Amino acid sequence: MPLTTGTQLGRYEICSLLGMGGMGEVYLAYDSRLRRKIALKVLPDSLIDSPEHLRRFEREARAVSALNHPNIITIHEIGTDGDTHFIAMELIEGETLRQKLRTGRLEIEQTLDVVTQIASALNAAHGSGIVHRDLKPENIMLREDGLVKVLDFGLAKLVEKRGALPGDTQATTLAIGLTQPGAVIGTVAYMSPEQARGQEVDARTDVFSLGLVWHEMLSGSITFAGATASDMIAAILKSEPPPLSHFNQNIPAELERIVGKSLAKDREERYQTAKDLLVDLRRLLKKLETQNEIGRTSPPDKTEHENATQILPARPARSGDKVSGASRTYRLGFAIASGVLLLACVVWGYWFIAGRTSQLGQIESIAVLPFINESGNSDVEHLSDGMTETLINSISKLPLLSVKARSSVFHYKGKEIKPESIASELSVQALLTGRFVQRGNDLTLYLALVDGRNGNQLWGEQYNRKLVDLVLLQSEIARDVSRKLRARLSRADEQEVVRNDTDNPEAYELYLKGRYHVFKLTPPEVDKGISYLQKAIHLDPNYALAYVGLSQAYRARVLGGEMNPAETLPKAKEAAQKAIRIKDALAEAHGALANMTFWYDWNWN
C-alpha cells in the first residue's frame, strides 16, 4: 500500500503520492532539516525480499549521484528507515515528455532544443561509464523554464570505460512500462536492436533510443508500433522507420538524415557516441539560424516577385490586335486594384515586422544574476562569480541598455527568490540566469533570458566547452546575448562587446580567481587575490584587466587598514597607469586611476 500523508522517513515527511512504477513509488516529501520540498523514491514492500531489485535500486542511486549535470536529476541522499529503502532527489516542476506528446507532436525548433539537452545528459553519463538503457518519454521531464531533465537511471549499469555493457538476463519488458522476468531489459517500444536480442549494449543503445524519442516527437506516434511486444520487437529488428517528411514536409533533409543515422539497425553505422550526435545537432542549429537570419534580411527574389505580381500570364501582342475602351478600363482598374493591394501588403508587412521587432527589442534594462555552480565543488566557485562579472561588463557596453552592477546582483547569490520578485526589486525588465557544471576539463553552461514580468523564459542556450576554450566562450556568450536582446550593433560596437583582454586561458582563470578572492575583502583573501592577479600578469604582461584588478586589490588592502598607504597606493596607481598604457580606452583603468589619484594625493600624515 502507498505510504500515507504524514509518514516520516528519517527527516522526510510524506506529503502525497506523485507516481508509481515497476521499480518504486515516488512521493512529494518535505525535508525538515533543509526546509524544502523534494521527491522521494521508495522501494515497494513487495520487492524488499528480492536481492536483485534491492541491488538495482541502490545501483540507480549510486549511478545518478555520481553524475552532476544540469540535464540529469540531482540525487540528494540514499537512505533507509527500518526496512524501507529510499532515494531523496530534487523535485522537478513541470511535465514529462509523454504528457507533452499527448497534446500532439512538437515543433521542429522544440525537438531540436529538447534532443540537444538529452544528448548532452547522455554524453555526460557515457563519459562516466553509465548507460541509461531505458530512455523514453516517461523518463524525460520538461521544466517550466525550458530545462530538460533525464530521470530514472534504474536500469543503468556501471561499466568500465574500456569495455562494453554485458547483457542483463534478469528482466524484460513485455509491454510498455511493465517489467517481468525474462531475457532482456528495457521498455520494448524504445529498445535498440541489440537490446531486443539480449546482446551486449553500450552507449550506442541510448543513441538509438533517443532517435526513437525524437522521431516520435516529430511524427506524433510511436515509431515501431505493434499490437504485442513481439510485433514491436519484430518491427525494431526488420522494419525501417517511416520517413519524417510523410508527417511534415517542412522537416529539413539534414534533420531527417541525423534522425536516420541515430536509428541505424547496425550500431556500427549509428552515431558512435552522444558527443558525435551533438556535433551534428549544433551544426544543424547554426545552419537553421543562419537561414532564418538571411530570410529576415534578404530582399525577395526577383523571379518570385514577378510570379507573385503577375497574376495573369501576359500574351504577346499581335499586329492588328485592337483593345476596346472597356478592356482598357478593365485593365486600368485591375492595375490600380493590384497596386492598392500591393501597397496594403507592404504597409501591413512593415507594421507587422516593425511591431514584432519592437516587441522583441523592447528590453532596455536587465540584471545578470550570479551563475549557479552545480558542480558540487566549491573550488570552482570563482568561475561562477567571474563569468557573471565578465558578462555584466561585456553587455554593459551595449547602447541603450541599462545593466545592473555587480554590487546590486550579487546580493541574490545563493538565494531562492522568484524572478518576478527580483526584477521588481531591481526595476529591470529581464533577468539573465546561468547554471554550470565543471567536470575535469569539461564545462557545461546553461543560460536563460527570463521575462521579469511573469518569469517566462524568452531564450535559452546550452554551451558545452573545454576549460581551455573559456576565453572564447565568454565572447560567444556576450555575442549571443546581445543578439537575443535585439540590440542593433555596429561592427565596432559588436567587436567591443565580444572583446577579449587576453587570449591566454590560464591567465584568464587566474584573473577570475584573483577577483573572486579580492571580493571576499578580508586581508588574507585579498592577499591571495593579489597573488593570483600577479601570476596572471606574469603569463600575459599585456593583460590590462589584470592590472586594473591588481590596482583595486591594493586599494582594498589600504581601505582595510592593513597596509601603509604611502607604500601601497603608489603600487595601485602604477598598476592602473600600466592598464591605460596598454589600452587607453579601457574605462575600468581610467576609473581605477581616478580613485588612485584621489587617495594617493591625500596627505596621509
XYZ file of C-alpha atoms in Angstrom:
605
model
C 0.000 0.000 0.000
C 1.266 3.535 -0.727
C 2.565 5.482 2.252
C 0.051 7.802 3.875
C 0.407 11.555 4.240
C 2.426 12.432 7.344
C 4.536 9.255 7.342
C 8.062 10.051 8.492
C 11.116 8.503 6.784
C 14.168 9.864 8.533
C 13.985 13.635 8.201
C 11.481 13.415 5.325
C 7.711 13.744 5.779
C 5.474 12.242 3.087
C 3.079 14.791 1.553
C 1.471 12.953 -1.364
C 1.992 10.236 -3.983
C 3.380 11.541 -7.291
C 3.580 8.297 -9.280
C 4.238 4.574 -9.299
C 6.425 2.338 -11.445
C 7.969 -1.090 -11.549
C 10.983 -0.004 -9.531
C 9.316 2.170 -6.916
C 6.828 4.740 -5.762
C 7.632 8.443 -5.964
C 6.304 10.817 -3.315
C 6.270 14.526 -2.728
C 8.030 14.928 0.620
C 9.264 17.680 2.925
C 12.871 17.819 4.132
C 12.620 19.140 7.697
C 16.353 19.795 8.004
C 16.804 21.892 4.854
C 13.168 23.064 4.828
C 12.438 22.269 1.196
C 10.207 20.017 -0.842
C 11.848 17.036 -2.524
C 10.891 13.920 -4.469
C 11.290 10.668 -2.546
C 11.532 7.351 -4.403
C 10.638 4.391 -2.195
C 11.151 0.706 -3.000
C 7.789 -1.054 -2.545
C 7.439 -3.546 0.304
C 6.625 -6.274 -2.212
C 10.150 -6.044 -3.617
C 12.106 -5.818 -0.392
C 12.683 -9.576 -0.299
C 14.259 -9.542 -3.772
C 18.038 -9.048 -3.525
C 18.212 -8.305 -7.259
C 15.655 -5.490 -7.075
C 17.358 -4.084 -3.991
C 20.729 -4.107 -5.734
C 19.223 -2.439 -8.804
C 17.550 0.195 -6.641
C 20.829 1.029 -4.878
C 22.670 0.936 -8.199
C 20.322 3.610 -9.532
C 21.187 5.899 -6.633
C 24.923 5.366 -6.993
C 24.831 5.836 -10.770
C 22.876 9.071 -10.716
C 24.586 10.570 -7.658
C 27.917 10.145 -9.455
C 26.645 12.453 -12.195
C 26.352 16.203 -11.778
C 24.861 17.753 -14.882
C 22.142 20.370 -15.487
C 20.114 17.893 -17.565
C 20.291 14.976 -15.103
C 18.181 14.766 -11.971
C 20.128 15.576 -8.799
C 20.273 12.927 -6.060
C 20.434 14.334 -2.526
C 20.654 11.146 -0.467
C 20.132 7.376 -0.439
C 18.902 6.041 2.879
C 16.859 3.568 4.841
C 14.326 3.804 7.634
C 13.773 0.384 9.141
C 13.032 -1.897 6.193
C 12.174 0.998 3.864
C 14.758 1.965 1.281
C 14.516 5.367 -0.406
C 16.262 7.936 -2.594
C 15.820 11.665 -1.904
C 16.145 13.714 -5.087
C 15.340 17.138 -6.455
C 11.704 17.983 -7.082
C 11.193 18.946 -10.715
C 8.337 21.307 -11.521
C 6.957 20.588 -14.971
C 5.634 17.725 -17.072
C 7.009 14.562 -18.635
C 7.666 14.430 -22.342
C 4.926 11.790 -22.522
C 2.420 14.283 -21.091
C 3.621 16.883 -23.585
C 3.260 14.472 -26.515
C -0.355 13.758 -25.601
C -1.161 17.258 -26.873
C 0.362 16.461 -30.281
C 3.742 16.413 -31.995
C 6.282 19.108 -31.196
C 7.540 21.861 -33.468
C 10.902 21.318 -35.149
C 12.620 24.002 -33.031
C 11.250 22.468 -29.817
C 12.511 19.000 -30.690
C 15.979 20.324 -31.507
C 16.183 22.055 -28.134
C 14.916 19.026 -26.191
C 17.080 16.490 -28.039
C 20.204 18.625 -27.676
C 19.740 18.750 -23.903
C 19.068 14.992 -23.681
C 22.130 14.229 -25.803
C 24.204 16.449 -23.520
C 22.977 14.480 -20.493
C 23.774 11.157 -22.169
C 27.210 12.417 -23.174
C 27.979 13.195 -19.527
C 26.637 9.814 -18.369
C 28.541 7.865 -21.004
C 31.700 9.740 -20.089
C 31.313 8.323 -16.563
C 30.746 4.799 -17.851
C 26.978 4.843 -17.320
C 24.449 3.690 -19.929
C 20.812 4.600 -19.286
C 19.253 1.668 -21.200
C 15.655 2.803 -20.650
C 15.357 6.205 -22.296
C 11.708 7.007 -23.086
C 9.298 9.968 -22.872
C 8.220 8.915 -19.361
C 11.816 9.370 -18.151
C 12.234 12.866 -19.563
C 10.953 15.900 -17.659
C 10.382 19.321 -19.204
C 10.711 22.098 -16.664
C 8.698 25.284 -16.962
C 11.860 27.300 -17.668
C 12.740 25.096 -20.660
C 15.356 22.947 -18.923
C 15.157 19.231 -19.710
C 15.908 16.620 -17.044
C 16.631 12.931 -17.698
C 15.258 10.688 -14.933
C 15.299 7.092 -13.798
C 18.660 5.502 -14.246
C 17.120 2.439 -12.555
C 18.211 0.234 -15.451
C 21.608 1.840 -15.821
C 24.635 -0.284 -15.196
C 28.081 0.895 -14.280
C 30.568 -0.273 -16.875
C 34.288 0.037 -17.278
C 35.174 2.724 -19.812
C 37.236 0.270 -21.802
C 34.533 -2.391 -22.075
C 31.006 -2.817 -23.350
C 27.952 -3.419 -21.239
C 27.287 -7.154 -20.767
C 23.767 -8.413 -21.343
C 21.450 -8.455 -18.363
C 19.288 -11.557 -18.237
C 17.321 -10.665 -15.145
C 14.363 -8.749 -16.543
C 12.374 -7.944 -19.646
C 9.621 -5.567 -20.649
C 6.639 -7.318 -22.210
C 4.538 -4.195 -22.599
C 5.209 -0.509 -22.430
C 6.137 0.304 -18.857
C 5.676 -3.233 -17.411
C 8.652 -5.303 -16.309
C 8.551 -9.112 -15.958
C 11.216 -11.854 -15.534
C 12.775 -12.815 -18.865
C 15.740 -12.339 -21.176
C 16.289 -8.646 -21.885
C 15.905 -5.321 -20.101
C 14.283 -2.049 -21.091
C 10.983 -0.760 -22.479
C 10.069 -2.536 -25.709
C 8.940 0.474 -27.772
C 12.282 2.236 -27.172
C 14.734 -0.675 -27.376
C 17.679 -0.875 -29.733
C 18.013 -3.947 -31.981
C 20.905 -5.307 -29.928
C 18.940 -4.716 -26.737
C 15.898 -6.546 -28.142
C 18.126 -9.511 -28.999
C 19.564 -9.610 -25.476
C 23.048 -8.795 -26.754
C 25.690 -6.598 -25.187
C 24.672 -2.942 -25.080
C 26.697 0.245 -24.852
C 26.318 3.994 -25.384
C 25.021 3.416 -28.923
C 21.894 1.815 -27.438
C 20.985 5.135 -25.808
C 21.590 6.896 -29.135
C 19.061 4.582 -30.820
C 16.507 5.109 -28.035
C 16.974 8.875 -28.321
C 16.403 8.569 -32.074
C 13.101 6.798 -31.370
C 12.037 9.503 -28.919
C 12.993 12.237 -31.399
C 11.167 10.505 -34.261
C 8.055 10.272 -32.092
C 8.242 13.973 -31.201
C 8.323 14.898 -34.896
C 5.802 12.334 -36.152
C 3.366 12.295 -33.242
C 3.281 8.482 -32.958
C 5.430 5.605 -31.686
C 7.972 4.745 -34.373
C 7.694 0.950 -34.225
C 4.157 0.362 -33.026
C 2.569 -3.070 -32.690
C -0.313 -4.921 -31.060
C 2.050 -7.022 -28.948
C 5.586 -6.812 -27.632
C 6.630 -9.425 -30.199
C 5.260 -7.269 -33.011
C 7.212 -4.278 -31.700
C 10.453 -6.251 -31.445
C 9.978 -7.633 -34.953
C 9.488 -4.096 -36.292
C 12.563 -2.813 -34.455
C 14.669 -5.630 -35.930
C 13.330 -5.636 -39.501
C 11.307 -2.518 -40.388
C 12.597 0.914 -41.357
C 11.131 3.957 -39.563
C 8.541 5.917 -41.580
C 10.125 8.937 -43.330
C 9.572 12.072 -41.295
C 8.723 14.010 -44.437
C 5.488 11.976 -44.589
C 4.383 13.730 -41.402
C 5.806 17.203 -42.036
C 7.087 18.376 -45.421
C 8.920 21.281 -43.764
C 11.394 18.993 -41.990
C 14.908 19.785 -43.324
C 16.679 16.959 -45.144
C 19.669 17.294 -42.811
C 17.446 16.775 -39.765
C 15.966 13.616 -41.306
C 19.485 12.387 -42.048
C 20.556 12.857 -38.422
C 17.485 11.035 -37.093
C 18.026 8.262 -39.630
C 21.655 7.812 -38.620
C 20.595 7.599 -34.969
C 18.187 4.785 -35.912
C 20.599 2.663 -37.945
C 19.944 -1.038 -37.253
C 23.660 -1.806 -37.401
C 25.200 0.030 -34.464
C 28.467 0.357 -36.363
C 26.615 2.660 -38.783
C 24.968 4.613 -35.963
C 26.437 7.619 -34.134
C 29.159 6.029 -32.045
C 28.783 8.489 -29.171
C 26.287 11.075 -27.960
C 29.046 13.633 -28.482
C 29.134 12.836 -32.220
C 25.381 13.383 -32.337
C 25.769 16.699 -30.502
C 28.268 17.923 -33.095
C 25.782 17.375 -35.939
C 22.942 18.852 -33.880
C 24.829 22.071 -33.225
C 25.880 22.306 -36.852
C 22.237 21.961 -37.915
C 21.102 24.551 -35.369
C 23.633 27.081 -36.646
C 22.638 26.373 -40.230
C 18.938 26.889 -39.487
C 19.676 30.044 -37.506
C 21.716 31.431 -40.406
C 18.948 30.629 -42.875
C 16.402 32.346 -40.643
C 18.598 35.445 -40.386
C 19.018 35.549 -44.184
C 15.285 35.047 -44.659
C 14.535 38.029 -42.406
C 17.020 40.393 -44.034
C 17.236 39.414 -47.744
C 15.048 41.195 -50.357
C 12.565 38.985 -52.203
C 13.831 37.102 -55.225
C 13.081 38.935 -58.476
C 11.519 35.880 -60.083
C 9.325 35.257 -57.053
C 8.286 38.912 -57.088
C 7.330 38.718 -60.743
C 5.423 35.490 -60.207
C 3.597 36.993 -57.254
C 2.508 40.183 -59.034
C 1.872 38.720 -62.467
C -1.435 37.128 -61.586
C -2.474 36.506 -65.201
C 0.087 35.369 -67.798
C 0.778 38.010 -70.452
C 0.016 37.101 -74.086
C 2.368 38.623 -76.649
C 0.591 41.368 -78.629
C -0.049 40.658 -82.300
C -0.234 43.261 -85.019
C -3.818 44.005 -85.738
C -4.965 43.435 -82.190
C -7.364 46.119 -81.019
C -8.095 46.989 -77.434
C -11.570 48.222 -76.693
C -12.241 51.093 -74.309
C -13.997 48.697 -71.927
C -10.989 46.423 -71.962
C -8.642 49.332 -71.323
C -10.864 50.462 -68.459
C -10.890 46.937 -67.036
C -7.127 46.618 -67.233
C -6.605 50.063 -65.756
C -8.948 49.229 -62.884
C -7.230 45.895 -62.375
C -3.805 47.586 -62.295
C -4.988 50.148 -59.745
C -6.569 47.457 -57.580
C -3.378 45.389 -57.758
C -1.294 48.424 -56.833
C -3.524 49.229 -53.869
C -3.374 45.588 -52.725
C 0.403 45.536 -53.082
C 0.748 48.801 -51.169
C -1.533 47.480 -48.418
C 0.598 44.331 -48.157
C 3.775 46.398 -47.921
C 2.292 48.656 -45.231
C 0.929 45.698 -43.275
C 4.222 43.819 -43.617
C 6.159 46.835 -42.367
C 3.762 47.267 -39.447
C 3.924 43.572 -38.598
C 7.711 43.299 -38.784
C 8.288 46.617 -37.022
C 5.790 45.645 -34.343
C 7.467 42.312 -33.780
C 10.917 43.862 -33.765
C 9.752 46.466 -31.298
C 8.209 43.802 -29.099
C 11.309 41.633 -29.163
C 13.648 44.583 -28.819
C 11.898 46.413 -26.009
C 14.253 45.162 -23.301
C 16.028 48.258 -22.052
C 17.071 47.076 -18.593
C 18.487 43.774 -17.438
C 20.184 42.126 -14.460
C 22.676 39.265 -14.773
C 22.190 37.065 -11.711
C 25.179 35.209 -10.235
C 25.684 31.932 -12.055
C 24.873 28.824 -10.026
C 27.673 26.327 -9.512
C 26.107 22.855 -9.813
C 29.446 21.051 -9.895
C 29.308 20.103 -6.215
C 32.812 21.540 -5.894
C 33.424 24.853 -4.146
C 36.925 25.042 -5.644
C 35.424 26.245 -8.944
C 33.213 28.915 -7.364
C 35.473 31.532 -8.932
C 34.049 30.508 -12.310
C 30.560 31.350 -11.090
C 31.457 34.846 -9.934
C 33.983 35.501 -12.697
C 31.794 34.536 -15.643
C 28.941 36.581 -14.182
C 31.104 39.673 -13.740
C 32.654 39.319 -17.203
C 29.228 39.085 -18.830
C 27.990 42.126 -16.881
C 30.982 44.136 -18.092
C 30.503 42.956 -21.688
C 26.807 43.680 -22.152
C 27.143 46.956 -20.247
C 28.763 48.216 -23.441
C 25.542 47.707 -25.394
C 23.981 51.035 -26.377
C 20.613 51.952 -24.850
C 20.728 49.065 -22.373
C 20.787 49.548 -18.609
C 22.653 46.713 -16.845
C 22.651 46.335 -13.080
C 26.071 46.489 -11.459
C 27.804 43.590 -9.741
C 27.111 45.073 -6.312
C 23.367 45.030 -6.991
C 23.001 41.453 -8.252
C 25.416 39.566 -6.001
C 23.064 40.307 -3.130
C 20.932 37.444 -4.538
C 23.723 34.868 -4.712
C 22.637 31.586 -3.114
C 19.057 32.755 -2.531
C 15.948 31.130 -3.989
C 13.727 34.063 -4.956
C 11.175 34.198 -7.758
C 12.433 36.008 -10.877
C 9.443 38.346 -10.814
C 10.344 39.489 -7.278
C 13.992 40.115 -8.186
C 13.022 42.019 -11.326
C 10.619 44.154 -9.315
C 13.209 44.912 -6.625
C 15.860 45.840 -9.198
C 13.394 47.616 -11.527
C 14.522 45.689 -14.608
C 12.565 44.170 -17.470
C 14.540 40.955 -17.803
C 16.922 38.670 -15.940
C 19.756 36.562 -17.289
C 20.372 33.411 -15.259
C 23.068 30.784 -15.599
C 23.979 27.363 -14.242
C 27.200 25.493 -14.908
C 28.847 22.159 -14.210
C 32.600 21.681 -14.395
C 33.984 18.136 -14.615
C 37.711 17.826 -15.167
C 38.415 19.779 -18.338
C 34.767 19.884 -19.421
C 32.441 22.797 -18.740
C 28.681 22.838 -19.370
C 26.873 26.163 -19.080
C 23.132 26.779 -19.438
C 21.875 30.345 -19.882
C 18.288 31.590 -19.779
C 16.816 35.018 -20.504
C 13.745 35.443 -18.290
C 10.857 37.892 -18.609
C 10.793 39.925 -15.390
C 7.024 40.403 -15.579
C 5.942 36.758 -15.459
C 9.042 34.592 -15.093
C 8.643 33.078 -18.579
C 11.781 32.068 -20.408
C 12.415 34.183 -23.502
C 15.547 32.410 -24.665
C 17.840 29.620 -23.519
C 21.110 28.159 -24.701
C 23.439 25.400 -23.561
C 27.201 25.569 -24.093
C 29.478 22.535 -23.804
C 33.123 23.516 -23.956
C 36.565 22.649 -22.684
C 38.064 24.851 -19.966
C 40.805 25.848 -22.385
C 38.058 27.459 -24.500
C 36.768 29.570 -21.602
C 38.008 32.862 -23.075
C 36.301 32.205 -26.404
C 33.178 31.027 -24.591
C 32.835 34.356 -22.813
C 32.953 36.187 -26.152
C 30.445 33.779 -27.676
C 28.048 34.265 -24.769
C 28.328 38.059 -24.947
C 27.622 37.982 -28.679
C 24.650 35.611 -28.341
C 23.096 37.605 -25.509
C 23.486 40.899 -27.355
C 21.812 39.435 -30.431
C 18.953 37.916 -28.453
C 18.337 41.291 -26.843
C 17.812 42.538 -30.417
C 20.473 45.190 -29.992
C 21.346 46.907 -33.275
C 25.112 46.988 -33.074
C 27.573 48.491 -35.454
C 30.581 46.351 -36.291
C 32.697 48.444 -33.909
C 30.145 48.051 -31.097
C 29.970 44.272 -31.529
C 33.754 43.996 -31.564
C 33.834 45.935 -28.298
C 31.190 43.694 -26.703
C 32.998 40.449 -27.575
C 36.496 41.839 -26.983
C 38.888 39.598 -25.073
C 41.575 41.245 -22.969
C 43.679 38.101 -23.090
C 43.951 35.072 -25.330
C 45.632 33.046 -22.590
C 43.022 30.788 -20.906
C 45.286 30.117 -17.914
C 45.821 33.846 -17.349
C 42.074 34.425 -17.625
C 41.278 31.783 -14.993
C 43.953 33.216 -12.683
C 42.294 36.621 -13.140
C 38.915 35.126 -12.189
C 40.424 33.525 -9.098
C 42.076 36.800 -8.157
C 38.828 38.773 -8.418
C 36.965 36.067 -6.510
C 39.321 36.266 -3.520
C 39.674 40.056 -3.576
C 35.913 40.476 -3.253
C 35.933 38.490 -0.016
C 37.529 41.675 1.431
C 39.405 40.016 4.303
C 43.180 40.691 4.400
C 44.222 37.039 3.827
C 41.775 36.666 0.936
C 42.804 39.958 -0.687
C 46.448 38.915 -0.419
C 45.592 35.604 -2.078
C 43.774 37.524 -4.816
C 46.799 39.781 -5.363
C 48.962 36.683 -5.783
C 46.648 35.244 -8.463
C 46.487 38.564 -10.324
C 50.276 38.859 -10.322
C 50.516 35.336 -11.771
C 48.024 36.287 -14.494
C 50.140 39.319 -15.395
C 53.256 37.148 -15.441
C 51.598 34.867 -18.034
C 50.262 37.805 -20.072
C 52.142 41.086 -19.439
C 49.618 42.923 -21.663
C 46.551 41.813 -19.703
C 45.058 45.246 -18.954
C 42.137 43.999 -16.831
C 44.524 42.076 -14.586
C 46.365 45.347 -13.883
C 43.027 47.007 -13.097
C 42.163 44.176 -10.705
C 45.561 44.468 -9.064
C 45.104 48.220 -8.636
C 41.710 47.723 -6.983
C 43.112 44.948 -4.766
C 45.861 47.205 -3.423
C 43.293 49.888 -2.686
C 41.152 47.322 -0.830
C 44.107 46.447 1.399
C 44.648 50.124 2.221
C 40.985 50.724 2.989
C 41.077 47.680 5.269
C 43.731 49.442 7.338
C 46.197 46.588 6.979
C 48.792 48.255 4.730
C 50.684 51.522 4.881
C 49.018 53.845 2.323
C 52.284 55.574 1.498
C 53.769 52.214 0.431
C 50.723 50.569 -1.144
C 48.893 53.326 -3.011
C 51.807 54.046 -5.387
C 51.597 50.359 -6.417
C 47.859 50.737 -7.038
C 48.398 53.892 -9.096
C 51.191 52.285 -11.098
C 49.040 49.255 -11.937
C 46.200 51.497 -13.180
C 48.617 53.538 -15.286
C 50.003 50.346 -16.873
C 46.491 49.295 -17.812
C 45.898 52.641 -19.513
C 49.176 52.431 -21.398
C 48.098 49.024 -22.741
C 44.549 50.108 -23.662
C 43.969 53.833 -23.423
C 40.222 53.463 -23.931
C 39.797 50.986 -21.072
C 37.128 52.620 -18.915
C 37.898 50.379 -15.932
C 41.509 51.551 -15.897
C 40.580 55.230 -16.018
C 38.125 54.715 -13.168
C 40.729 52.922 -11.111
C 43.286 55.652 -11.782
C 40.797 58.358 -10.773
C 40.322 56.591 -7.458
C 44.051 56.106 -7.044
C 44.766 59.792 -7.761
C 42.310 60.859 -5.089
C 43.708 58.518 -2.462
C 47.335 58.944 -3.461
C 47.198 62.745 -3.360
C 45.724 62.701 0.164
C 48.105 63.854 2.883
C 48.281 60.592 4.880
C 50.470 62.175 7.582
